[in-house]
Amino acid sequence: MPQGLWFDPELCLIGGSWCAPVGGRTLALINPSDGSVLCNIARGEAADIDAAVGAAQNALQGDWGRMSALERGRILTRMGQLVLERVDDLALLEAQDVGKPLTQARADAVALARYLEFYGGAADKVHGQTIPYLEGYTVYTLREPHGVTGHIVPWNYPMQIIGRSVGAALAMGNAAVLKPAEEACLTALAFAHIAQDAGLPDGALNVVPGIGAEAGAALTAHPGVQHVSFTGSVATGALVQQAAGRNVVPVTLELGGKSPQLVFDDADLDAALPFLVNAGIQNAGQTCSASSRILVQRDVYDNIRHRMSEAYGALTVGPALSDLRVGPVISQRQKDIIQGFLGKGADLEVAAQGVLGDEAVNTGAYVLPTLFAGVPADHPLARDEIFGPVQVIIPFDTEEDAIRIANSTDYGLVASIWTGNGARQMRLAKAIRSGQVFINNYGAGGGVELPFGGVGKSGHGREKGFEALYGFSQLKTVAAYHG
Ligand code: NAD
């Protein structure tokens, strides 16, 4: 059993009751730090999803559907407070489950609390409009929940992704059915227990763990679901969109990227350096907004290559609970995918690698962080999402080159520009195809207030900030004729 587990992990939450899945099946949850079985979790299937959707519909007809926005907000705020009280417990579970170093897991738990605080405070602040119209009419708009929302969450940042999608959906008065990833779902279950403790009415949140092709596919295809939020791979995202399309319901897709940082010769390199490296290796590179491409102007190329290589030499890799800079990747399967990419880089210059800490055992899914230099912009390692601790440095000459290379992948999630030239900052912020652009920073600390989402194969729709509240609601126009 995982250290610090305080609930039965083999159950689903449906309509306020914790129950075994209908088929009685379970799945083993593997600890990526050493390959051991942490515990079993429920392997829900279509019948469980059906029951969860029914429970969500009942909640919308009952106390939850009748609750004021103010009261919904208070419950979310209470959930945030309880998360804050249990930050260390949640971090311990996440570290064992995802393989995330404890410090990073703790930051995710704090972010979950922050999402709940933000959406708790925002619940009663999403207003409609009055629209001046023809004589004799009064016209106004109402923001209403979609109804039942489906949430398919991956294994890389369970707490943050649950916070941003389930938090916003509940704030707008939807009833949620959550399908966490089969590789990591302990904090999703913990979150559901905390929601109950905070007084969330039965059925407002339902959680059905299980594998993607069973529980996940059943949720996205269910005719009782009115909105689907998905974070994960492009291939699965396309399946989710097809399934939701058959029911003509909207989807939000957040599908990852190949996010660049552009370093110009007039940049503050001391300020840039920690961001250049950390944005690539945080969570062992398994971050949708990881910066896997470092585009460097030729004049400062040798300098950056040298300094990033030094930083890589100090990256220690080991078990999540040892809390080194880099933990294992999520699974042996993910390790094999990353090793496959490293094989494709056999023709490239490896500038530097991290080092394995003494505590790492050979049954864990460890990958040494690897920095490739002098990489052509059209090389597979410079174009494809690797989802591991691998970065490439790509030299460029002019601003036009930098823009062309930055925009040359299928993705567009996040980009950053390092330059002291204000006019260039403004030009590039417009020219780069990306859902977010950062100037002289990367990620801006991940603020929950900042709308987030991609263009191209990075997906569509926006989560975080107030934009998510618009996405998790629909607009009704009321036109009253009174003469
Ligand atoms: P995935 O997209 O298959 O899984 C993500 C979630 O979708 C999981 O909860 C899974 O159970 C669910 N799912 C899988 N098949 C489904 C289906 N047919 N219908 C509905 N839901 C389904 O990703 P993965 O297999 O865990 O990882 C594969 C690759 O995806 C990684 O190597 C990485 O490149 C990418 N990925 C990206 C992100 C991201 O944040 N953008 C997160 C995880 C994985």
Coordinates of C-alpha atoms and ligand atoms in Angstrom, one line a residue:
M1 CA 0.0 0.0 0.0
P2 CA 1.2 3.5 -0.7
Q3 CA 2.5 5.4 2.4
G4 CA -0.1 7.8 3.8
L5 CA -3.1 6.2 2.0
W6 CA -6.2 7.1 4.0
F7 CA -9.0 5.6 1.8
D8 CA -9.9 2.5 -0.1
P9 CA -8.4 2.9 -3.6
E10 CA -10.5 0.1 -5.2
L11 CA -13.8 2.0 -5.2
C12 CA -15.6 4.5 -7.5
L13 CA -17.5 7.5 -6.2
I14 CA -21.0 7.5 -7.7
G15 CA -23.9 9.6 -6.4
G16 CA -22.1 10.2 -3.1
S17 CA -21.5 6.5 -2.4
W18 CA -18.1 4.7 -2.7
C19 CA -18.8 1.4 -4.5
A20 CA -16.9 -1.4 -6.2
P21 CA -17.1 -1.3 -10.0
V22 CA -20.0 -3.3 -11.5
G23 CA -17.6 -5.9 -13.0
G24 CA -15.6 -6.2 -9.8
R25 CA -12.4 -5.8 -11.7
T26 CA -9.3 -4.0 -10.6
L27 CA -6.0 -2.7 -12.1
A28 CA -2.6 -2.6 -10.5
L29 CA -1.1 0.9 -9.9
I30 CA 2.7 0.8 -10.4
N31 CA 5.2 2.9 -8.5
P32 CA 7.5 4.2 -11.2
S33 CA 10.3 4.8 -8.7
D34 CA 10.9 1.0 -8.2
G35 CA 8.3 -0.9 -10.4
S36 CA 6.5 -2.3 -7.3
V37 CA 2.7 -2.5 -7.1
L38 CA 1.4 0.3 -5.0
C39 CA -2.1 -1.0 -4.7
N40 CA -5.1 -1.9 -6.9
I41 CA -7.6 0.6 -8.2
A42 CA -11.1 0.1 -9.7
R43 CA -11.3 -0.8 -13.3
G44 CA -14.6 0.9 -14.1
E45 CA -16.4 0.2 -17.4
A46 CA -19.4 1.4 -19.4
A47 CA -22.0 0.4 -16.8
D48 CA -20.2 2.4 -14.0
I49 CA -20.0 5.4 -16.3
D50 CA -23.7 5.1 -17.0
A51 CA -24.4 5.0 -13.3
A52 CA -22.1 8.0 -12.8
V53 CA -23.8 10.0 -15.5
G54 CA -27.2 9.2 -14.0
A55 CA -26.0 10.3 -10.6
A56 CA -24.8 13.6 -12.1
Q57 CA -28.2 14.1 -13.8
N58 CA -29.9 13.5 -10.5
A59 CA -27.6 16.0 -8.8
L60 CA -28.6 18.6 -11.3
Q61 CA -32.3 18.0 -10.6
G62 CA -31.6 18.1 -6.8
D63 CA -29.7 20.2 -4.2
W64 CA -26.7 20.9 -6.5
G65 CA -28.8 22.2 -9.4
R66 CA -30.8 24.4 -7.1
M67 CA -27.8 25.8 -5.2
S68 CA -26.9 29.5 -5.6
A69 CA -23.6 30.5 -7.3
L70 CA -22.6 32.0 -3.9
E71 CA -23.1 28.7 -2.1
R72 CA -21.3 26.7 -4.8
G73 CA -18.4 29.1 -4.5
R74 CA -18.3 28.7 -0.7
I75 CA -18.1 24.9 -1.1
L76 CA -15.2 25.2 -3.6
T77 CA -13.4 27.6 -1.3
R78 CA -13.9 25.1 1.6
M79 CA -12.5 22.3 -0.7
G80 CA -9.5 24.6 -1.3
Q81 CA -8.9 25.1 2.4
L82 CA -9.1 21.3 3.1
V83 CA -6.6 20.7 0.2
L84 CA -4.3 23.2 1.8
E85 CA -4.6 21.4 5.2
R86 CA -3.7 18.1 3.4
V87 CA -0.9 19.4 1.1
D88 CA 1.7 17.0 2.5
D89 CA -0.6 14.0 2.4
L90 CA -1.5 14.7 -1.2
A91 CA 2.1 15.3 -2.2
L92 CA 3.1 12.0 -0.7
L93 CA 0.5 10.1 -2.7
E94 CA 1.3 11.9 -5.9
A95 CA 5.0 11.4 -5.5
Q96 CA 4.6 7.6 -5.2
D97 CA 1.9 7.4 -7.9
V98 CA 3.4 9.7 -10.6
G99 CA 7.1 9.4 -9.6
K100 CA 7.2 13.2 -9.2
P101 CA 9.8 14.5 -6.8
L102 CA 8.1 15.5 -3.5
T103 CA 8.8 19.2 -3.9
Q104 CA 7.1 19.2 -7.3
A105 CA 4.2 17.1 -6.1
R106 CA 3.7 19.6 -3.2
A107 CA 3.6 22.5 -5.6
D108 CA 0.9 20.7 -7.6
A109 CA -1.2 20.2 -4.4
V110 CA -0.8 23.9 -3.6
A111 CA -1.9 24.7 -7.2
L112 CA -5.0 22.5 -6.7
A113 CA -5.9 24.5 -3.7
R114 CA -5.3 27.8 -5.6
Y115 CA -7.6 26.6 -8.4
L116 CA -10.4 25.9 -5.9
E117 CA -9.9 29.2 -4.2
F118 CA -10.0 31.0 -7.6
Y119 CA -13.0 29.3 -8.9
G120 CA -14.7 29.4 -5.5
G121 CA -14.3 33.2 -5.6
A122 CA -15.3 33.5 -9.2
A123 CA -18.5 31.3 -9.1
D124 CA -20.8 34.3 -8.5
K125 CA -18.9 36.7 -10.7
V126 CA -19.8 35.4 -14.1
H127 CA -22.5 37.8 -15.3
G128 CA -24.7 38.1 -18.4
Q129 CA -25.3 41.3 -20.3
T130 CA -28.1 43.6 -21.2
I131 CA -28.3 44.3 -24.9
P132 CA -29.8 47.6 -26.2
Y133 CA -32.3 46.6 -28.8
L134 CA -35.5 47.6 -30.6
E135 CA -38.1 49.8 -28.9
G136 CA -40.4 47.7 -26.8
Y137 CA -37.8 44.9 -26.0
T138 CA -35.6 44.2 -23.0
V139 CA -32.8 41.8 -24.0
Y140 CA -30.4 40.1 -21.7
T141 CA -28.1 37.0 -21.6
L142 CA -27.7 34.3 -19.0
R143 CA -24.7 32.1 -18.4
E144 CA -25.9 28.6 -17.7
P145 CA -24.1 25.3 -17.0
H146 CA -23.9 22.7 -19.8
G147 CA -25.2 20.0 -17.5
V148 CA -23.1 16.9 -17.1
T149 CA -19.5 17.4 -17.9
G150 CA -17.0 14.6 -18.6
H151 CA -13.3 15.1 -17.6
I152 CA -10.6 12.8 -18.9
V153 CA -7.4 13.5 -17.1
P154 CA -3.9 12.2 -17.8
W155 CA -1.2 11.0 -15.4
N156 CA 1.3 13.8 -15.6
Y157 CA -0.4 16.5 -13.5
P158 CA -3.5 14.9 -12.0
M159 CA -4.1 17.5 -9.3
Q160 CA -3.5 20.6 -11.4
I161 CA -5.7 19.3 -14.3
I162 CA -8.5 18.3 -12.0
G163 CA -8.3 21.7 -10.3
R164 CA -8.5 23.6 -13.6
S165 CA -11.2 21.5 -15.3
V166 CA -13.4 20.1 -12.5
G167 CA -13.0 23.3 -10.4
A168 CA -14.2 25.5 -13.2
A169 CA -17.0 23.1 -14.2
L170 CA -18.4 22.9 -10.7
A171 CA -18.1 26.7 -10.2
M172 CA -20.5 27.1 -13.2
G173 CA -23.0 24.6 -11.7
N174 CA -22.2 21.6 -13.9
A175 CA -22.2 18.1 -12.4
A176 CA -18.9 16.3 -13.2
V177 CA -17.9 12.7 -14.1
L178 CA -14.1 12.3 -13.7
K179 CA -12.1 9.5 -15.4
P180 CA -8.6 9.7 -14.0
A181 CA -5.6 8.0 -15.8
E182 CA -5.1 4.3 -15.2
E183 CA -1.4 5.0 -14.4
A184 CA -2.0 7.5 -11.7
C185 CA -5.3 8.2 -9.9
L186 CA -4.7 8.3 -6.1
T187 CA -5.0 12.1 -5.8
A188 CA -8.2 12.1 -7.9
L189 CA -9.7 9.7 -5.4
A190 CA -8.3 11.8 -2.5
F191 CA -9.8 14.9 -4.1
A192 CA -13.2 13.3 -4.2
H193 CA -13.0 12.4 -0.5
I194 CA -12.0 16.0 0.3
A195 CA -14.9 17.3 -1.8
Q196 CA -17.3 15.2 0.3
D197 CA -15.7 16.5 3.5
A198 CA -16.3 20.0 2.3
G199 CA -20.0 19.3 1.8
L200 CA -20.2 19.0 -2.0
P201 CA -23.7 17.5 -2.6
D202 CA -23.9 13.8 -3.7
G203 CA -23.6 13.4 -7.5
A204 CA -22.0 16.8 -8.2
L205 CA -18.7 15.0 -8.6
N206 CA -18.4 11.3 -9.6
V207 CA -15.2 9.5 -10.1
V208 CA -14.8 6.3 -12.2
P209 CA -11.2 5.0 -12.6
G210 CA -10.5 2.7 -15.4
I211 CA -8.7 2.3 -18.7
G212 CA -9.1 4.7 -21.5
A213 CA -10.6 2.3 -24.1
E214 CA -13.3 1.2 -21.6
A215 CA -14.3 3.8 -19.0
G216 CA -12.8 6.7 -21.0
A217 CA -14.4 5.8 -24.3
A218 CA -17.7 5.1 -22.6
L219 CA -17.7 8.6 -20.9
T220 CA -16.9 10.5 -24.1
A221 CA -19.5 8.6 -26.1
H222 CA -22.3 8.8 -23.4
P223 CA -25.4 10.6 -24.7
G224 CA -26.0 12.1 -21.3
V225 CA -22.8 14.1 -21.3
Q226 CA -23.0 17.7 -22.5
H227 CA -19.4 18.7 -22.5
V228 CA -16.1 16.9 -22.6
S229 CA -12.8 18.2 -21.3
F230 CA -9.7 16.1 -22.3
T231 CA -6.0 16.5 -21.7
G232 CA -3.6 13.9 -23.2
S233 CA -2.2 12.8 -26.5
V234 CA -3.2 14.0 -30.0
A235 CA -4.3 10.5 -31.1
T236 CA -6.6 10.0 -28.2
G237 CA -7.8 13.6 -28.4
A238 CA -9.0 13.0 -31.9
L239 CA -10.9 9.9 -30.8
V240 CA -12.5 11.9 -28.0
Q241 CA -13.6 14.7 -30.4
Q242 CA -15.1 12.1 -32.8
A243 CA -17.0 10.4 -30.0
A244 CA -18.3 13.8 -28.6
G245 CA -19.1 14.9 -32.2
R246 CA -21.6 12.1 -32.6
N247 CA -23.5 13.5 -29.7
V248 CA -22.9 17.1 -31.0
V249 CA -21.4 18.3 -27.7
P250 CA -18.4 20.7 -27.3
V251 CA -15.0 19.5 -26.3
T252 CA -11.9 21.2 -24.9
L253 CA -8.7 19.5 -26.0
E254 CA -5.4 20.1 -24.4
L255 CA -2.9 18.0 -26.3
G256 CA 0.6 19.0 -25.6
G257 CA 3.3 20.7 -27.6
K258 CA 6.8 21.3 -28.7
S259 CA 7.2 24.7 -27.1
P260 CA 10.1 26.9 -28.0
Q261 CA 12.1 29.4 -26.0
L262 CA 13.8 32.0 -28.3
V263 CA 17.0 33.5 -26.9
F264 CA 18.3 36.6 -28.7
D265 CA 21.8 38.0 -28.4
D266 CA 20.6 41.0 -26.4
A267 CA 18.8 38.8 -23.7
D268 CA 19.7 38.7 -20.0
L269 CA 21.3 35.2 -20.2
D270 CA 21.7 34.9 -16.4
A271 CA 18.0 35.4 -16.0
A272 CA 17.1 33.1 -18.8
L273 CA 19.3 30.1 -17.9
P274 CA 17.3 28.6 -15.0
F275 CA 14.1 28.8 -17.1
L276 CA 15.7 27.3 -20.2
V277 CA 16.6 24.1 -18.3
N278 CA 13.8 23.8 -15.7
A279 CA 11.1 24.2 -18.3
G280 CA 12.5 21.1 -20.1
I281 CA 13.1 18.8 -17.2
Q282 CA 10.4 19.6 -14.7
N283 CA 8.3 16.5 -14.0
A284 CA 10.9 14.6 -16.1
G285 CA 9.8 16.5 -19.2
Q286 CA 6.3 15.0 -19.0
T287 CA 4.6 18.4 -19.2
C288 CA 2.3 19.5 -22.0
S289 CA 3.9 23.0 -21.8
A290 CA 7.4 21.7 -21.4
S291 CA 10.0 23.7 -23.4
S292 CA 11.7 21.1 -25.5
R293 CA 13.2 23.4 -28.1
I294 CA 15.7 26.1 -27.3
L295 CA 16.3 28.4 -30.2
V296 CA 19.5 30.4 -29.8
Q297 CA 20.9 33.3 -31.8
R298 CA 24.2 32.4 -33.3
D299 CA 26.3 35.0 -31.4
V300 CA 25.3 33.6 -28.0
Y301 CA 25.0 29.9 -29.1
D302 CA 28.3 28.7 -27.6
N303 CA 27.6 30.5 -24.4
I304 CA 24.2 29.0 -23.9
R305 CA 25.3 25.6 -25.1
H306 CA 28.1 25.6 -22.5
R307 CA 26.0 26.9 -19.6
M308 CA 23.0 24.6 -20.3
S309 CA 25.5 21.7 -20.4
E310 CA 26.9 22.6 -17.1
A311 CA 23.4 22.8 -15.6
Y312 CA 22.6 19.4 -17.1
G313 CA 25.6 17.9 -15.4
A314 CA 24.2 18.9 -12.0
L315 CA 20.8 17.2 -12.7
T316 CA 20.4 14.2 -10.4
V317 CA 17.8 11.6 -11.1
G318 CA 16.3 9.3 -8.5
P319 CA 13.2 8.1 -6.6
A320 CA 10.4 10.5 -6.1
L321 CA 10.7 10.3 -2.3
S322 CA 14.4 11.2 -2.4
D323 CA 13.2 14.5 -3.9
L324 CA 16.1 15.1 -6.4
R325 CA 15.7 17.4 -9.4
V326 CA 14.3 14.6 -11.7
G327 CA 12.2 11.6 -10.8
P328 CA 11.5 8.5 -12.9
V329 CA 9.1 8.8 -15.9
I330 CA 5.6 7.4 -15.4
S331 CA 6.1 3.9 -16.7
Q332 CA 8.5 1.5 -18.4
R333 CA 6.2 2.0 -21.5
Q334 CA 6.9 5.8 -21.4
K335 CA 10.6 5.1 -20.9
D336 CA 10.6 2.9 -24.0
I337 CA 8.9 5.7 -26.0
I338 CA 11.6 8.2 -24.9
Q339 CA 14.4 5.7 -25.5
G340 CA 13.0 5.3 -29.0
F341 CA 13.4 9.0 -29.6
L342 CA 16.9 9.1 -28.1
G343 CA 17.7 6.4 -30.7
K344 CA 16.6 8.7 -33.4
G345 CA 19.1 11.2 -32.2
A346 CA 22.1 8.9 -32.8
D347 CA 23.2 11.3 -35.6
L348 CA 23.2 14.3 -33.3
E349 CA 25.6 15.8 -30.8
V350 CA 24.7 15.0 -27.2
A351 CA 25.9 18.1 -25.3
A352 CA 25.2 16.8 -21.8
Q353 CA 23.3 14.4 -19.7
G354 CA 22.1 14.3 -16.1
V355 CA 23.4 11.7 -13.6
L356 CA 21.7 8.9 -11.8
G357 CA 21.5 9.3 -8.0
D358 CA 22.7 6.4 -5.8
E359 CA 19.2 5.7 -4.6
A360 CA 17.8 4.9 -8.1
V361 CA 17.1 1.2 -8.5
N362 CA 17.3 -0.5 -11.8
T363 CA 13.6 -1.6 -11.6
G364 CA 12.5 2.1 -11.7
A365 CA 11.6 3.9 -15.0
Y366 CA 14.6 6.3 -15.1
V367 CA 15.7 8.3 -18.1
L368 CA 18.8 10.5 -17.9
P369 CA 17.9 14.1 -18.9
T370 CA 19.6 14.6 -22.3
L371 CA 20.5 17.8 -24.1
F372 CA 21.2 17.7 -27.8
A373 CA 23.0 20.7 -29.5
G374 CA 23.2 22.0 -33.0
V375 CA 20.0 20.3 -34.0
P376 CA 18.5 21.0 -37.4
A377 CA 15.0 22.5 -37.1
D378 CA 13.5 19.7 -39.2
H379 CA 15.0 16.8 -37.3
P380 CA 12.3 14.5 -35.7
L381 CA 13.7 15.4 -32.2
A382 CA 13.0 19.1 -33.0
R383 CA 9.5 18.5 -34.3
D384 CA 7.9 15.6 -32.4
E385 CA 6.6 15.7 -28.8
I386 CA 8.9 13.4 -26.8
F387 CA 7.3 13.8 -23.4
G388 CA 10.5 13.1 -21.5
P389 CA 13.5 15.0 -20.2
V390 CA 15.0 15.8 -23.6
Q391 CA 15.8 19.2 -25.0
V392 CA 17.3 20.3 -28.3
I393 CA 19.3 23.5 -28.9
I394 CA 18.7 24.9 -32.4
P395 CA 20.8 27.8 -33.7
F396 CA 19.3 30.7 -35.7
D397 CA 20.6 33.8 -37.4
T398 CA 17.9 36.4 -37.8
E399 CA 14.5 37.3 -36.2
E400 CA 12.8 36.0 -39.3
D401 CA 14.6 32.6 -39.0
A402 CA 13.6 32.4 -35.3
I403 CA 9.9 33.0 -36.1
R404 CA 9.9 30.5 -39.0
I405 CA 11.5 27.8 -36.8
A406 CA 9.3 28.6 -33.8
N407 CA 6.2 28.2 -36.0
S408 CA 7.5 25.1 -37.9
T409 CA 5.9 22.3 -35.8
D410 CA 2.3 21.1 -35.8
Y411 CA 1.9 22.4 -32.2
G412 CA 1.4 25.8 -30.6
L413 CA 0.9 25.8 -26.8
V414 CA 3.5 28.0 -25.2
A415 CA 6.5 30.0 -26.3
S416 CA 8.8 32.4 -24.7
I417 CA 11.0 35.2 -26.1
W418 CA 14.2 36.3 -24.3
T419 CA 15.2 39.8 -25.6
G420 CA 15.8 43.2 -24.2
N421 CA 14.4 44.9 -27.4
G422 CA 10.9 46.1 -26.7
A423 CA 9.9 46.4 -30.3
R424 CA 11.0 42.9 -31.0
Q425 CA 9.1 41.6 -28.0
M426 CA 5.9 43.1 -29.5
R427 CA 6.6 41.8 -33.0
L428 CA 7.3 38.3 -31.9
A429 CA 4.5 38.1 -29.4
K430 CA 2.2 38.6 -32.5
A431 CA 4.1 36.5 -35.0
I432 CA 4.4 33.3 -32.9
R433 CA 1.5 30.8 -33.3
S434 CA 0.9 29.8 -29.7
G435 CA -1.8 29.9 -27.0
Q436 CA 0.5 31.6 -24.6
V437 CA 3.6 33.8 -25.2
F438 CA 5.9 34.8 -22.4
I439 CA 8.4 37.6 -22.5
N440 CA 11.6 37.3 -20.5
N441 CA 10.1 34.5 -18.4
Y442 CA 8.6 31.1 -19.0
G443 CA 5.2 30.2 -17.6
A444 CA 4.8 33.2 -15.3
G445 CA 4.7 30.9 -12.4
G446 CA 1.8 28.9 -13.9
G447 CA -0.8 31.3 -12.5
V448 CA -4.3 29.9 -12.4
E449 CA -5.6 33.3 -13.6
L450 CA -3.9 32.9 -17.1
P451 CA -6.1 31.4 -19.9
F452 CA -4.3 28.4 -21.2
G453 CA -4.7 26.2 -24.3
G454 CA -3.3 25.6 -27.7
V455 CA -3.6 26.2 -31.4
G456 CA -3.0 23.6 -34.1
K457 CA -2.4 20.1 -32.8
S458 CA -2.0 21.5 -29.3
G459 CA -5.8 21.5 -29.2
H460 CA -8.6 24.0 -28.8
G461 CA -10.6 25.7 -26.1
R462 CA -9.2 27.5 -23.1
E463 CA -8.9 26.4 -19.5
K464 CA -7.7 28.4 -16.5
G465 CA -8.8 31.9 -15.6
F466 CA -12.2 33.3 -16.4
E467 CA -12.1 31.8 -19.9
A468 CA -12.6 28.4 -18.5
L469 CA -15.8 29.6 -16.8
Y470 CA -17.1 30.7 -20.2
G471 CA -16.1 27.3 -21.7
F472 CA -17.9 25.4 -19.0
S473 CA -21.1 27.4 -19.5
Q474 CA -23.4 28.3 -22.4
L475 CA -25.1 31.6 -23.2
K476 CA -28.8 32.0 -23.3
T477 CA -30.3 35.1 -24.9
V478 CA -33.7 36.3 -23.5
A479 CA -35.6 38.8 -25.5
A480 CA -38.7 40.1 -23.7
Y481 CA -41.3 42.2 -25.7
H482 CA -43.3 44.4 -23.5
G483 CA -44.4 47.1 -25.9
Ligands
NAD1 P1 -3.6 9.2 -23.6 O1 -4.0 10.4 -24.3 O2 -4.0 7.9 -24.3 O3 -4.3 9.1 -22.2 C1 -4.8 10.3 -21.5 C2 -6.2 10.0 -20.9 O4 -7.1 9.6 -21.9 C3 -6.1 8.8 -19.8 O5 -7.0 9.1 -18.8 C4 -6.6 7.7 -20.6 O6 -7.3 6.7 -19.8 C5 -7.7 8.3 -21.5 N1 -8.0 7.6 -22.7 C6 -7.2 6.8 -23.5 N2 -7.9 6.3 -24.5 C7 -9.1 6.8 -24.5 C8 -10.2 6.7 -25.3 N3 -10.3 6.0 -26.4 N4 -11.3 7.5 -25.0 C9 -11.3 8.3 -23.9 N5 -10.3 8.4 -23.1 C10 -9.2 7.7 -23.4 O7 -2.1 9.3 -23.3 P2 -1.1 8.2 -22.7 O8 -1.3 6.8 -23.4 O9 -1.2 8.2 -21.2 O10 0.3 8.8 -23.2 C11 0.7 8.7 -24.5 C12 1.3 10.0 -24.9 O11 0.4 11.1 -24.8 C13 2.5 10.5 -24.1 O12 3.7 9.9 -24.6 C14 2.5 11.9 -24.3 O13 3.2 12.3 -25.5 C15 1.1 12.3 -24.5 N6 0.5 12.9 -23.3 C16 0.2 14.2 -23.3 C17 -0.3 14.8 -22.1 C18 -0.5 16.2 -22.0 O14 -0.6 16.8 -21.0 N7 -0.7 16.9 -23.1 C19 -0.6 14.0 -21.0 C20 -0.4 12.6 -21.1 C21 0.2 12.1 -22.2

